[in-house]
Short mmCIF file of C-alpha atoms in Angstrom, two decimals:
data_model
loop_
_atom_site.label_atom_id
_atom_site.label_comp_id
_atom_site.label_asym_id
_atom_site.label_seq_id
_atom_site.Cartn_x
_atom_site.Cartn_y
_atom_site.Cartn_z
CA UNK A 234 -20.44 14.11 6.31
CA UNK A 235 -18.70 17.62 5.92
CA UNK A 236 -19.70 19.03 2.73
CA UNK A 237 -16.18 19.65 1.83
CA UNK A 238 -15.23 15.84 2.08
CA UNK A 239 -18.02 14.80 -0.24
CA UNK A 240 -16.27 12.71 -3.03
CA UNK A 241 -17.83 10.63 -5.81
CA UNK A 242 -16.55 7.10 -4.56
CA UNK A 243 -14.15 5.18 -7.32
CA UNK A 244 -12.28 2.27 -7.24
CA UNK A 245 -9.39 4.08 -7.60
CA UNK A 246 -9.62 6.23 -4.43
CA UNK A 247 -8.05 3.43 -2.69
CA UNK A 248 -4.96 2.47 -4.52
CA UNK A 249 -3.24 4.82 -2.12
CA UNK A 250 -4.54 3.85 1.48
CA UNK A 251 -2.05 1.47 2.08
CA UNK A 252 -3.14 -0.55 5.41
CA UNK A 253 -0.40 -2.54 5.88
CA UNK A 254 0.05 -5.52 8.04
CA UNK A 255 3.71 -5.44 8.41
CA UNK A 256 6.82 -3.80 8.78
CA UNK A 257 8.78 -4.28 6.12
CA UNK A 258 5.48 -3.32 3.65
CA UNK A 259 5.11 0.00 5.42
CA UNK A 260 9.26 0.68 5.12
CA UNK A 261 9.11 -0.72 1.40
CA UNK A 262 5.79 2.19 0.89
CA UNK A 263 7.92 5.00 2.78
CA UNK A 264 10.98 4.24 0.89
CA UNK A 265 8.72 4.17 -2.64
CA UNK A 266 6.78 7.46 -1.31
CA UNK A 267 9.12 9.57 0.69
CA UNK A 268 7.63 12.57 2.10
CA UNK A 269 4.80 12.46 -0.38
CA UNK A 270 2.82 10.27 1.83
CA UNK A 271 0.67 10.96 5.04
CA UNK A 272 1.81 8.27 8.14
CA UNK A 273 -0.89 7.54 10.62
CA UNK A 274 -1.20 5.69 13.53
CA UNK A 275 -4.09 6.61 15.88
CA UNK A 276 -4.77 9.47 13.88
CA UNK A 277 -5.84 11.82 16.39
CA UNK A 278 -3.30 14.55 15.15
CA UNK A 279 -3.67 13.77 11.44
CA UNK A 280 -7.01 14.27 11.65
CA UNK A 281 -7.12 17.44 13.46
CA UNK A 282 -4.84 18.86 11.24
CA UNK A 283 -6.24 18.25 8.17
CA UNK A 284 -9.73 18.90 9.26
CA UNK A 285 -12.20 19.59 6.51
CA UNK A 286 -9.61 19.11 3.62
CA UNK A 287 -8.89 15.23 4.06
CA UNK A 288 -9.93 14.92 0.75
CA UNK A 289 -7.05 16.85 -0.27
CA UNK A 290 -4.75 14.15 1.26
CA UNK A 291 -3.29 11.94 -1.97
CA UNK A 292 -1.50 9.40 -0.04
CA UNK A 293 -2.21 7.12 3.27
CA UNK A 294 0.25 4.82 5.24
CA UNK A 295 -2.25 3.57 8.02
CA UNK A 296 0.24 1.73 10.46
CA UNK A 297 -2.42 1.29 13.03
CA UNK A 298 -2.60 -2.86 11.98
CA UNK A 299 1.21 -3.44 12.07
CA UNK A 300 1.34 -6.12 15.06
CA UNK A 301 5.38 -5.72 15.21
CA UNK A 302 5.54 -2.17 15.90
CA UNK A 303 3.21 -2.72 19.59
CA UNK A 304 4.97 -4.09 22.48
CA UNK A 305 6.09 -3.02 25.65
CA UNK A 306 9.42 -5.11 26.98
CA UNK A 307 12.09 -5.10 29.60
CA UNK A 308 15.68 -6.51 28.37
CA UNK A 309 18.57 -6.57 30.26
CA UNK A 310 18.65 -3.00 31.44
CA UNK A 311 16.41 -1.11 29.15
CA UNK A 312 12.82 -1.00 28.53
CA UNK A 313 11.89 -1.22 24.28
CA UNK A 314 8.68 0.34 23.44
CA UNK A 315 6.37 -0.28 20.23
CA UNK A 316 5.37 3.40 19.02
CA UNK A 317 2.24 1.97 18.67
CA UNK A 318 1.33 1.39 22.01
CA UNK A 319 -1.89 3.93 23.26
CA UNK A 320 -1.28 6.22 26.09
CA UNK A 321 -4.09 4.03 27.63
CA UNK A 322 -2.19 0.75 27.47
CA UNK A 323 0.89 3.14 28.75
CA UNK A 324 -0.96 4.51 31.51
CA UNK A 325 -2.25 1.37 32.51
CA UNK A 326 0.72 -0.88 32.72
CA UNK A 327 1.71 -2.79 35.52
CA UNK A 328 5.39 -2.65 34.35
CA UNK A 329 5.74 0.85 33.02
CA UNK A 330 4.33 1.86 36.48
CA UNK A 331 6.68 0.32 38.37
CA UNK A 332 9.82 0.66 36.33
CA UNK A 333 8.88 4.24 34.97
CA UNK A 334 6.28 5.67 36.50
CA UNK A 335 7.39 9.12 34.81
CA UNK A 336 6.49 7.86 31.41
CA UNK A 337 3.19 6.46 32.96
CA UNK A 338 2.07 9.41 34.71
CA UNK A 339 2.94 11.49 31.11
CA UNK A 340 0.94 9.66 28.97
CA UNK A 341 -1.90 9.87 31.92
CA UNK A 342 -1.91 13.66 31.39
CA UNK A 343 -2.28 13.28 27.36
CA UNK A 344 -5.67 14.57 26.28
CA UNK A 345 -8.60 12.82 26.73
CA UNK A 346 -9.76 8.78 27.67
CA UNK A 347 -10.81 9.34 24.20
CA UNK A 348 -7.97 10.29 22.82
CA UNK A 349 -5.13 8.37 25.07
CA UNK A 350 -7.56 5.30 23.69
CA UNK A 351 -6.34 6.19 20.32
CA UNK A 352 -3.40 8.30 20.50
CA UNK A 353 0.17 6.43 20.14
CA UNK A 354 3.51 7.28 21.65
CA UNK A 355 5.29 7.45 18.74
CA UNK A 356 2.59 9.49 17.19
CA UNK A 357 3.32 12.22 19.94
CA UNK A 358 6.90 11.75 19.40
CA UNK A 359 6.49 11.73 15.53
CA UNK A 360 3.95 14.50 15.68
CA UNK A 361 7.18 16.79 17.68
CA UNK A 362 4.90 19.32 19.05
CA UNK A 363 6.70 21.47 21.81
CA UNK A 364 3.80 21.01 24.08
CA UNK A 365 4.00 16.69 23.17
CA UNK A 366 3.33 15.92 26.92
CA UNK A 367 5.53 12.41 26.54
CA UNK A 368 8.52 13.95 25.34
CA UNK A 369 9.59 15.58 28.31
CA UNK A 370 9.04 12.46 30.17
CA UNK A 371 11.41 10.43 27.21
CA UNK A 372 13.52 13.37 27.03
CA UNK A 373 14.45 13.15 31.02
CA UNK A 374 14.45 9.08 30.88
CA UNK A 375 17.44 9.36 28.30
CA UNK A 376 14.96 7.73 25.77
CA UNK A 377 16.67 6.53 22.37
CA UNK A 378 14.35 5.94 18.90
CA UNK A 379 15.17 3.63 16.71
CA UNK A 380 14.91 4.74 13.07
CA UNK A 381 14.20 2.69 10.17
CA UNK A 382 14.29 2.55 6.53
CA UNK A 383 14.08 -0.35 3.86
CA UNK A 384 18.09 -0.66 4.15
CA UNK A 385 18.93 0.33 7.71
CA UNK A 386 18.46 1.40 11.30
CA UNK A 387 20.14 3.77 13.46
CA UNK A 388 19.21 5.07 16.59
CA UNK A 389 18.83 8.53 17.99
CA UNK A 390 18.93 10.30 21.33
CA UNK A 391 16.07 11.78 22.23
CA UNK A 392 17.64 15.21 22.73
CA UNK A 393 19.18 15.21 19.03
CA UNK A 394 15.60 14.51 17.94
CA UNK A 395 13.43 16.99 18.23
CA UNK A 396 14.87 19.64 15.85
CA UNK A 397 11.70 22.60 15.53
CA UNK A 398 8.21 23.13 16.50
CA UNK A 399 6.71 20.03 14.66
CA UNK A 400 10.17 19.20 12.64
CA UNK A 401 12.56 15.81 13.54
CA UNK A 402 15.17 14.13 12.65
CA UNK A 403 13.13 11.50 10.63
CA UNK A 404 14.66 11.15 6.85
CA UNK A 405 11.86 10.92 4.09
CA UNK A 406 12.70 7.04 4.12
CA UNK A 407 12.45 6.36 7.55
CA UNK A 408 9.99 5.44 10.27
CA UNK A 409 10.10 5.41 14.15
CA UNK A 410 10.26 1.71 15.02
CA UNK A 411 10.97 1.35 18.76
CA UNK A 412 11.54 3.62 21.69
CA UNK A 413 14.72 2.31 24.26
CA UNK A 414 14.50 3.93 27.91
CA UNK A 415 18.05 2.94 29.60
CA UNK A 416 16.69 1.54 33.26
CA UNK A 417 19.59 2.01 35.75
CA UNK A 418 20.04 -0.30 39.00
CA UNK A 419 20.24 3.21 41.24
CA UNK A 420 17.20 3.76 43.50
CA UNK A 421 14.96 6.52 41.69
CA UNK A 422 12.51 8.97 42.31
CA UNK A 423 10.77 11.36 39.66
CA UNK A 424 8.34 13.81 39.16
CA UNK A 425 6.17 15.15 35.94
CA UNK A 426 3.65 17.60 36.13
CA UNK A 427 1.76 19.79 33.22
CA UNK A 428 0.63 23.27 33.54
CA UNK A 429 -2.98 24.16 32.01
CA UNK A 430 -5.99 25.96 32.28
CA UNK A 431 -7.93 22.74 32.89
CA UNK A 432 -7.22 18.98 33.96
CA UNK A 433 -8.68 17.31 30.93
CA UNK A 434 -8.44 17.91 27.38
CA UNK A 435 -5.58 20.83 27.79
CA UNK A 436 -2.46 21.51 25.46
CA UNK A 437 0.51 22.28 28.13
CA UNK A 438 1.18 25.65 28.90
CA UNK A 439 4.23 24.04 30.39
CA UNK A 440 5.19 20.48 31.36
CA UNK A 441 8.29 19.71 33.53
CA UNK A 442 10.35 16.25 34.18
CA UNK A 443 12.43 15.67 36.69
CA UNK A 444 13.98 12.48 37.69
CA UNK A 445 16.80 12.10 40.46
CA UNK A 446 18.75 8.43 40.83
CA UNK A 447 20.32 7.93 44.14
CA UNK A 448 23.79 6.13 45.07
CA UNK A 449 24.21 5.93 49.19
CA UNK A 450 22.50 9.08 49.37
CA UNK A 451 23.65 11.40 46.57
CA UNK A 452 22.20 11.88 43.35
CA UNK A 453 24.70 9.60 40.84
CA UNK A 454 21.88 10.58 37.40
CA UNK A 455 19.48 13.17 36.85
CA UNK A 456 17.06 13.96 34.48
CA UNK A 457 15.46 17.30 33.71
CA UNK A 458 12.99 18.21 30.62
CA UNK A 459 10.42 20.69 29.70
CA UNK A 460 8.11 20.93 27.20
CA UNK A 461 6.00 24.19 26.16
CA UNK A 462 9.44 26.21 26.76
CA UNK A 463 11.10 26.56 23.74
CA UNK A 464 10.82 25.85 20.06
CA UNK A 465 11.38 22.42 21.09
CA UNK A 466 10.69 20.39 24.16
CA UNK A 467 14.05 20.82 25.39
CA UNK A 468 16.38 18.34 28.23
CA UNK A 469 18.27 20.75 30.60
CA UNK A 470 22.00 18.45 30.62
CA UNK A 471 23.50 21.55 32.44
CA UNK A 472 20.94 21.90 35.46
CA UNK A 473 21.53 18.62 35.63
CA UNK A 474 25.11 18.34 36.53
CA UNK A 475 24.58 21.11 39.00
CA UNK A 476 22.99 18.32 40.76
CA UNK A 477 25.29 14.97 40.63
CA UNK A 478 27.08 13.98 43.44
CA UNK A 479 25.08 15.98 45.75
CA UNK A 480 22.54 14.89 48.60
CA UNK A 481 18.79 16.72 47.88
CA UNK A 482 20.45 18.79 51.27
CA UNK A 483 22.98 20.07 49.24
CA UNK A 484 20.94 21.50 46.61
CA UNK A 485 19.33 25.07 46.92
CA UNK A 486 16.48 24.36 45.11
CA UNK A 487 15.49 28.09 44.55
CA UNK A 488 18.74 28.88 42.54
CA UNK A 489 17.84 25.71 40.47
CA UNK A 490 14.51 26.79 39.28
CA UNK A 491 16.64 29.66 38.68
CA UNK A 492 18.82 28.08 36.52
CA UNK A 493 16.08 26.27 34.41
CA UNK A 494 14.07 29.58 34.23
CA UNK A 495 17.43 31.02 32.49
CA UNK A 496 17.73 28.10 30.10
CA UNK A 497 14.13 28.39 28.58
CA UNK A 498 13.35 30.54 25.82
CA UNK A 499 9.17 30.24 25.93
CA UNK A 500 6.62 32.59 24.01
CA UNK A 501 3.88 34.30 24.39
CA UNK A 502 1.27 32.31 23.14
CA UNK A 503 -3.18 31.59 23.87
CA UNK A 504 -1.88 29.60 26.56
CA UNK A 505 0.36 31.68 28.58
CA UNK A 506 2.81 34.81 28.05
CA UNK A 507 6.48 34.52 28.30
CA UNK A 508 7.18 35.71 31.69
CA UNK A 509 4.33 33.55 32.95
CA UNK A 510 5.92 30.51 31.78
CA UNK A 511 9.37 31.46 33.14
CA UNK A 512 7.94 32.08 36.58
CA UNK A 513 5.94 28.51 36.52
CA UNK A 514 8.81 26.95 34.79
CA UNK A 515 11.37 28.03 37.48
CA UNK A 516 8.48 27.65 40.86
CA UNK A 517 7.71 23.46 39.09
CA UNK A 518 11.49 23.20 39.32
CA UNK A 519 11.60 24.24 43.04
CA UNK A 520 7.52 21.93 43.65
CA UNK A 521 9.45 18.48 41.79
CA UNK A 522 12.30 18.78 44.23
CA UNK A 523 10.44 19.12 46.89
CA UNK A 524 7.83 16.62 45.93
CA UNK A 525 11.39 14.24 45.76
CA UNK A 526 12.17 15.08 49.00
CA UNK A 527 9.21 14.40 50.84
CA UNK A 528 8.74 11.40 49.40
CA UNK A 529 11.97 10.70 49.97
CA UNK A 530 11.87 10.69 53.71
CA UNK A 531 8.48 9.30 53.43
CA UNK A 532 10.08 5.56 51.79
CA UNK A 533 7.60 6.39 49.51
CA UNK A 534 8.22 5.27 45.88
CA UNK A 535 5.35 6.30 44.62
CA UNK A 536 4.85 9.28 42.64
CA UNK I 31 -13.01 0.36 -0.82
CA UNK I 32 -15.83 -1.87 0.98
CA UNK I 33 -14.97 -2.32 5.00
CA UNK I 34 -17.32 -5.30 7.10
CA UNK I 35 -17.84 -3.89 10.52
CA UNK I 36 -20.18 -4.62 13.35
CA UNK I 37 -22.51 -1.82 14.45
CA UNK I 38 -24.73 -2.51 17.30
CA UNK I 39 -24.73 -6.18 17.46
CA UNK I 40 -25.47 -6.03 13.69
CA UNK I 41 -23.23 -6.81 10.49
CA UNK I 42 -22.52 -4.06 7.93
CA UNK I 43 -20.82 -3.74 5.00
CA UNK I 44 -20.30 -0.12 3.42
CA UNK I 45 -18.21 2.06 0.56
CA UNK I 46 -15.92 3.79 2.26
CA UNK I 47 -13.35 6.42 1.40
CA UNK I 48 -10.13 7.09 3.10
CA UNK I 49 -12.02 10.72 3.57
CA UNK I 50 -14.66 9.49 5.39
CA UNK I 51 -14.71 9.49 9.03
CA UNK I 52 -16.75 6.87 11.71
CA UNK I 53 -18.45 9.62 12.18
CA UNK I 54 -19.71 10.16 8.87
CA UNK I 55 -20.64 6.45 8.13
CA UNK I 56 -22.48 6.25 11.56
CA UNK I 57 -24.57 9.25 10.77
CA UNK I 58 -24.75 9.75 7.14
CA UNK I 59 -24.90 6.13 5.86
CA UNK I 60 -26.19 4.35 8.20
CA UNK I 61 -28.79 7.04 10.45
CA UNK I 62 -27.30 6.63 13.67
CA UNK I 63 -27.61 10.37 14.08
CA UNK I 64 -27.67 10.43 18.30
CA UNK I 65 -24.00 10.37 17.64
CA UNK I 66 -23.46 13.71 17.61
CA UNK I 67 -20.49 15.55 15.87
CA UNK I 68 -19.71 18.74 18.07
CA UNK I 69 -16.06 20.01 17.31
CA UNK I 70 -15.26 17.75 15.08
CA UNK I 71 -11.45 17.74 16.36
CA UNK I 72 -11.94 15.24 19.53
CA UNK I 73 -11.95 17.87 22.26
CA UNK I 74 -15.98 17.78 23.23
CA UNK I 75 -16.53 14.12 23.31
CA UNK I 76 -19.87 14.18 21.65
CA UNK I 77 -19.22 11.79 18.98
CA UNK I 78 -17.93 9.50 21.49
CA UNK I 79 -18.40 5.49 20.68
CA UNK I 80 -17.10 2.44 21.43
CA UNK I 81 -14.60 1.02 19.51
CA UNK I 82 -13.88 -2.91 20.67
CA UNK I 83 -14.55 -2.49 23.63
CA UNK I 84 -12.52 1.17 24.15
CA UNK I 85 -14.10 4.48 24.05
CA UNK I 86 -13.19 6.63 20.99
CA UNK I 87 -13.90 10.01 19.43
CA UNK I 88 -15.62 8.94 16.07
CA UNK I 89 -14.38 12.21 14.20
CA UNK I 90 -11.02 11.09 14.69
CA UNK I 91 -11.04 7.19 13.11
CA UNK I 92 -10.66 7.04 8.97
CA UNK I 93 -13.51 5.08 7.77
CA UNK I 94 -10.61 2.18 6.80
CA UNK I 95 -9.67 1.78 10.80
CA UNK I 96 -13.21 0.53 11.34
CA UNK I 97 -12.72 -2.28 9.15
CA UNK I 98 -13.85 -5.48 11.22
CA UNK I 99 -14.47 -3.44 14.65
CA UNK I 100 -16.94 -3.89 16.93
CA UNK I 101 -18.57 -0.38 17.37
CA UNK I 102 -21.86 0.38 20.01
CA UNK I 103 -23.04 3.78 19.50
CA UNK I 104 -26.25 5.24 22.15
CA UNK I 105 -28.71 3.40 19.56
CA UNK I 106 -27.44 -0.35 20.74
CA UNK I 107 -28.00 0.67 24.51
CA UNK I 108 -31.66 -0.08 24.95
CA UNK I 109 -33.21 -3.66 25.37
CA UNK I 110 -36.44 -3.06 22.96
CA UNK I 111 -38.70 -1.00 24.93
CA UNK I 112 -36.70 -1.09 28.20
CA UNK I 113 -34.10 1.81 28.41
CA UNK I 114 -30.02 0.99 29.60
CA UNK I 115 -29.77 1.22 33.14
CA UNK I 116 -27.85 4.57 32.45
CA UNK I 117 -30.06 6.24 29.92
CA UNK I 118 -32.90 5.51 33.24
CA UNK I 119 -31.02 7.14 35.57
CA UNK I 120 -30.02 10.49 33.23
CA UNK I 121 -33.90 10.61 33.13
CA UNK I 122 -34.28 10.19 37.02
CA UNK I 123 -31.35 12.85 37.93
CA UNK I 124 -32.47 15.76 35.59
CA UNK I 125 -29.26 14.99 34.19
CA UNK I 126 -30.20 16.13 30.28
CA UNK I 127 -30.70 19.74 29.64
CA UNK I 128 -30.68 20.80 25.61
CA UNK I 129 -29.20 16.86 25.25
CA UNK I 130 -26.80 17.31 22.28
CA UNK I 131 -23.55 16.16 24.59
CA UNK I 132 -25.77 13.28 26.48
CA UNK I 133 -25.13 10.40 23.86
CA UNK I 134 -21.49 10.68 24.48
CA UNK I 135 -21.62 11.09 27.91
CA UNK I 136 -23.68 8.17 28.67
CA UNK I 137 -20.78 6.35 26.00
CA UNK I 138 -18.23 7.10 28.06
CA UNK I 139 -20.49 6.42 31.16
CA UNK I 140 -21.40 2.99 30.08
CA UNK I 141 -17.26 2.89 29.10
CA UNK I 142 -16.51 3.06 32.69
CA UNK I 143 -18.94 0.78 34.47
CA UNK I 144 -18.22 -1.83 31.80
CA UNK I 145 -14.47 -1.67 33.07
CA UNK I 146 -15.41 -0.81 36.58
CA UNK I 147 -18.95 -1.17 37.66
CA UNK I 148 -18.54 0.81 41.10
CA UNK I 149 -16.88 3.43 40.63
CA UNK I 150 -16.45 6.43 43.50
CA UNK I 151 -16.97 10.36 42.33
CA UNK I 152 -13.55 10.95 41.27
CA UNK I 153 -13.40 7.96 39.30
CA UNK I 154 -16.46 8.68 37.02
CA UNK I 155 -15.37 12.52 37.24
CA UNK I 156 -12.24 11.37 35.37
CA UNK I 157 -13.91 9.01 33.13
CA UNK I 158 -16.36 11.52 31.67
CA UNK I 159 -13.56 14.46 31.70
CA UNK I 160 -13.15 14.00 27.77
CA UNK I 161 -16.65 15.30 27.54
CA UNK I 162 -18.36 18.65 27.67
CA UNK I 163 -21.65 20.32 28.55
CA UNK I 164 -22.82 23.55 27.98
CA UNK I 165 -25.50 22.82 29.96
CA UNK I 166 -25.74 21.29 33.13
CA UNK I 167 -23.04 21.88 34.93
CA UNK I 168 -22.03 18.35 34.89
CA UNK I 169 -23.33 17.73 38.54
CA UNK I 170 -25.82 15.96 38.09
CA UNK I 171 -24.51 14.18 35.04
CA UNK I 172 -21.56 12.64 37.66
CA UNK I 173 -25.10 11.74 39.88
CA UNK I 174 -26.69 9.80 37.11
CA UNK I 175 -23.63 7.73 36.37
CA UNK I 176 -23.24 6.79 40.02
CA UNK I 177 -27.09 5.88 40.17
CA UNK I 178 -26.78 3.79 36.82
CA UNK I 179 -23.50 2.21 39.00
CA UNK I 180 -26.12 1.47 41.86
CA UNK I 181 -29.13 -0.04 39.53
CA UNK I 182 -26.64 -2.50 37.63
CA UNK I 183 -24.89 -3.55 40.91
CA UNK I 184 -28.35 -4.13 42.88
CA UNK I 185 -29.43 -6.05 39.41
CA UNK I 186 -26.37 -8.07 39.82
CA UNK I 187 -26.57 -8.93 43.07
CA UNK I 188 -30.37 -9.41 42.82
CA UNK I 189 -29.78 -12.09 40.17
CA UNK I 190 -26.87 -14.13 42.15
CA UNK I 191 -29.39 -14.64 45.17
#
């Protein structure tokens, strides 16, 4: 063990790891605890975080063993996600695949087989990093979250959410308890790629969503996110209306990278300068539509 | 706070501290020290175990998570004298250089051809991408793996006939 976490071991040390078994414990310890106590899930944030000084953490709300909060459903026309379900068990579904395979191929890209074995989705969302490489993926999909507390639930778009690098919408007595994606009846096709200096184990230099849904030929939704861009990963509403009601002909897909390079605000950073992420944000634009087309006319739905 | 887990094949109990990580029981209190702690922030892969039945960084799991889990770390791979299939073939390939990453990489080896026991390059390429070497070059690592793939599968088939 690290020197620094070396403890003498009391009885006491554990009055305030709460491993709770249920909802309505964990929502009863947030609303008791408020912001004075540490959530985690799969931990693979947490920990990296508060690397060599977890001794210094007072308070523990392990959710990892709450049953209620994993699940993956369809009803009606949404999809309802657990935010404890891995990027692993994401990745791997059957259903996701075929219903979303945006969200599927996002949570593909998240660090490591190590990590997507541990990592949760609603860690990554909780966690609000710019570079989170699901959110772009939710943000795009029109994703809702369903917040919780000990007297009441609301529900927030995912594009209200994400308020600062690492800061949410989350109240002190409130936890993420599901994730809604809206699935719509129109024939889709989408596209998600991340930017890095390698394929495994890489924060995003930039990560793009697009998704298109077509009506008799012309796009009736879209869906366009980023991630790595801004303060926040950020959902592009007005590059999207530039595209409803149009056939893929009808767009010039240059000007639209354009128009998504102009609505970014990236920084310079270890993982990529400003104008290099403008360039690659506005050239992924112009690669997803083209990857939309050609599958297009290919019948292919497969991403 | 005591936690029951199973290490190995073999029951343990152990004080445990919210502080602690698998890590730290695996090496410090109970001597399993191939697992290996290299970053110690889940990027390198060398404290890679598995968790029921997943593959998991141990520096990243609280000492409480591994409360009744079923963990085998490199030490539960070898039948007595007779090495793992896998730890054979890293032998056969030159496939271990200074050896500090090799315990996780034949984890997340033995993670893959217990979930898919022939696998093709790109497969085990992406199954061992959460690990690093300094070393090797990695070539011959991905050669191993698909050798250890080709001993189990000829044992298999050997004992259907």
């Amino acid at each position: 063990m690290k020197q620094e976490n070396k403890q003498t071991i009391s009885g006491r040390d554990f009055e305030k790891y709460f491993q709770v078994k249920n909802l309505k414990k964990a929502l009863e310890i947030k609303a008791k605890y408020e912001d004075q106590i540490l959530l985690i899930a799969g931990a693979t944030d947490v920990l990296v975080e508060n690397y060599e000084k977890l001794h210094e953490i007072k308070n523990w709300l392990d959710l990892s063993r709450v049953k209620e909060l994993k699940f993956l459903e369809v009803k009606e026309d949404k999809l309802i996600l657990g935010p404890l379900m891995t990027h692993y068990e994401l990745k791997n579904s059957q259903r996701l695949k075929q219903k979303l395979p945006l969200l599927a191929k996002a949570a593909a890209a998240v660090g490591s087989p190590q990590i997507r074995a541990k990592g949760t989705i609603g860690g990554n969302i909780c966690t609000s990093s710019p570079a989170g490489d699901t959110l772009s993926a939710l943000l795009a999909l029109d994703a809702s979250f369903k917040l919780q507390s000990k007297i009441d639930s609301r529900l927030v778009k995912a594009e209200d959410f994400f308020l600062a690098p690492k800061r949410n919408g989350l109240k002190d007595n409130e936890l993420l308890t599901q994730i809604e994606i809206p699935l719509y009846p129109e024939e889709s096709l989408s596209f998600w790629a991340k930017i890095g200096r390698r394929k495994a184990l890489v924060i995003s230099t930039l990560n793009l969503a697009l998704v298109l849904y077509f009506e008799q030929g012309l796009i009736k939704r879209a869906g366009v996110a980023v991630g790595s861009a801004a303060p926040t990963p950020i959902r592009l509403r007005e590059v999207e209306e530039l595209m409803l009601g149009k056939s893929l002909a009808e767009l010039n897909y240059r000007e639209l990278g354009e128009e998504v390079k102009k609505r970014v605000s990236p920084i310079d950073d270890i993982r990529g300068t400003k104008e290099y992420r403008e360039n690659v944000v506005r050239d992924t634009m112009v690669n997803a539509l083209k990857s939309i087309e050609k599958r297009r006319e290919g019948g292919k739905n497969a991403d | 706070m005591q936690i029951k887990f199973k290490v190995n094949g073999e029951a343990r109990e152990i004080e445990v501290t919210p502080f602690h990580r698998l890590l730290d029981l695996l090496r410090e209190d109970l001597g399993l020290t191939g697992v290996k702690e290299g970053c110690g922030k889940g990027e390198c892969g060398a404290c890679s175990v598995i968790m029921n039945g997943r593959l998991i960084p141990s520096c990243l799991v609280p000492a409480p998570q591994a409360d009744g889990a079923e963990i085998i770390t490199i030490e539960g791979l070898a039948e007595g004298n007779s090495l793992h299939p896998l730890q054979e073939a890293f032998i056969e390939t030159g496939a271990v250089q200074c050896g500090f990453c090799i315990p996780g990489m034949i984890m997340a080896g033995k993670n893959l051809l217990d979930e898919n026991p022939s696998p093709n390059e790109k497969e085990v390429r992406t199954a061992l991408s959460g690990n690093i070497c300094r070393c090797t070059g990695y070539t011959k690592i991905i050669e191993a793996v698909m050798l250890a793939a080709d001993k189990m599968d000829s044992k298999g088939s050997g004992s259907d006939e």
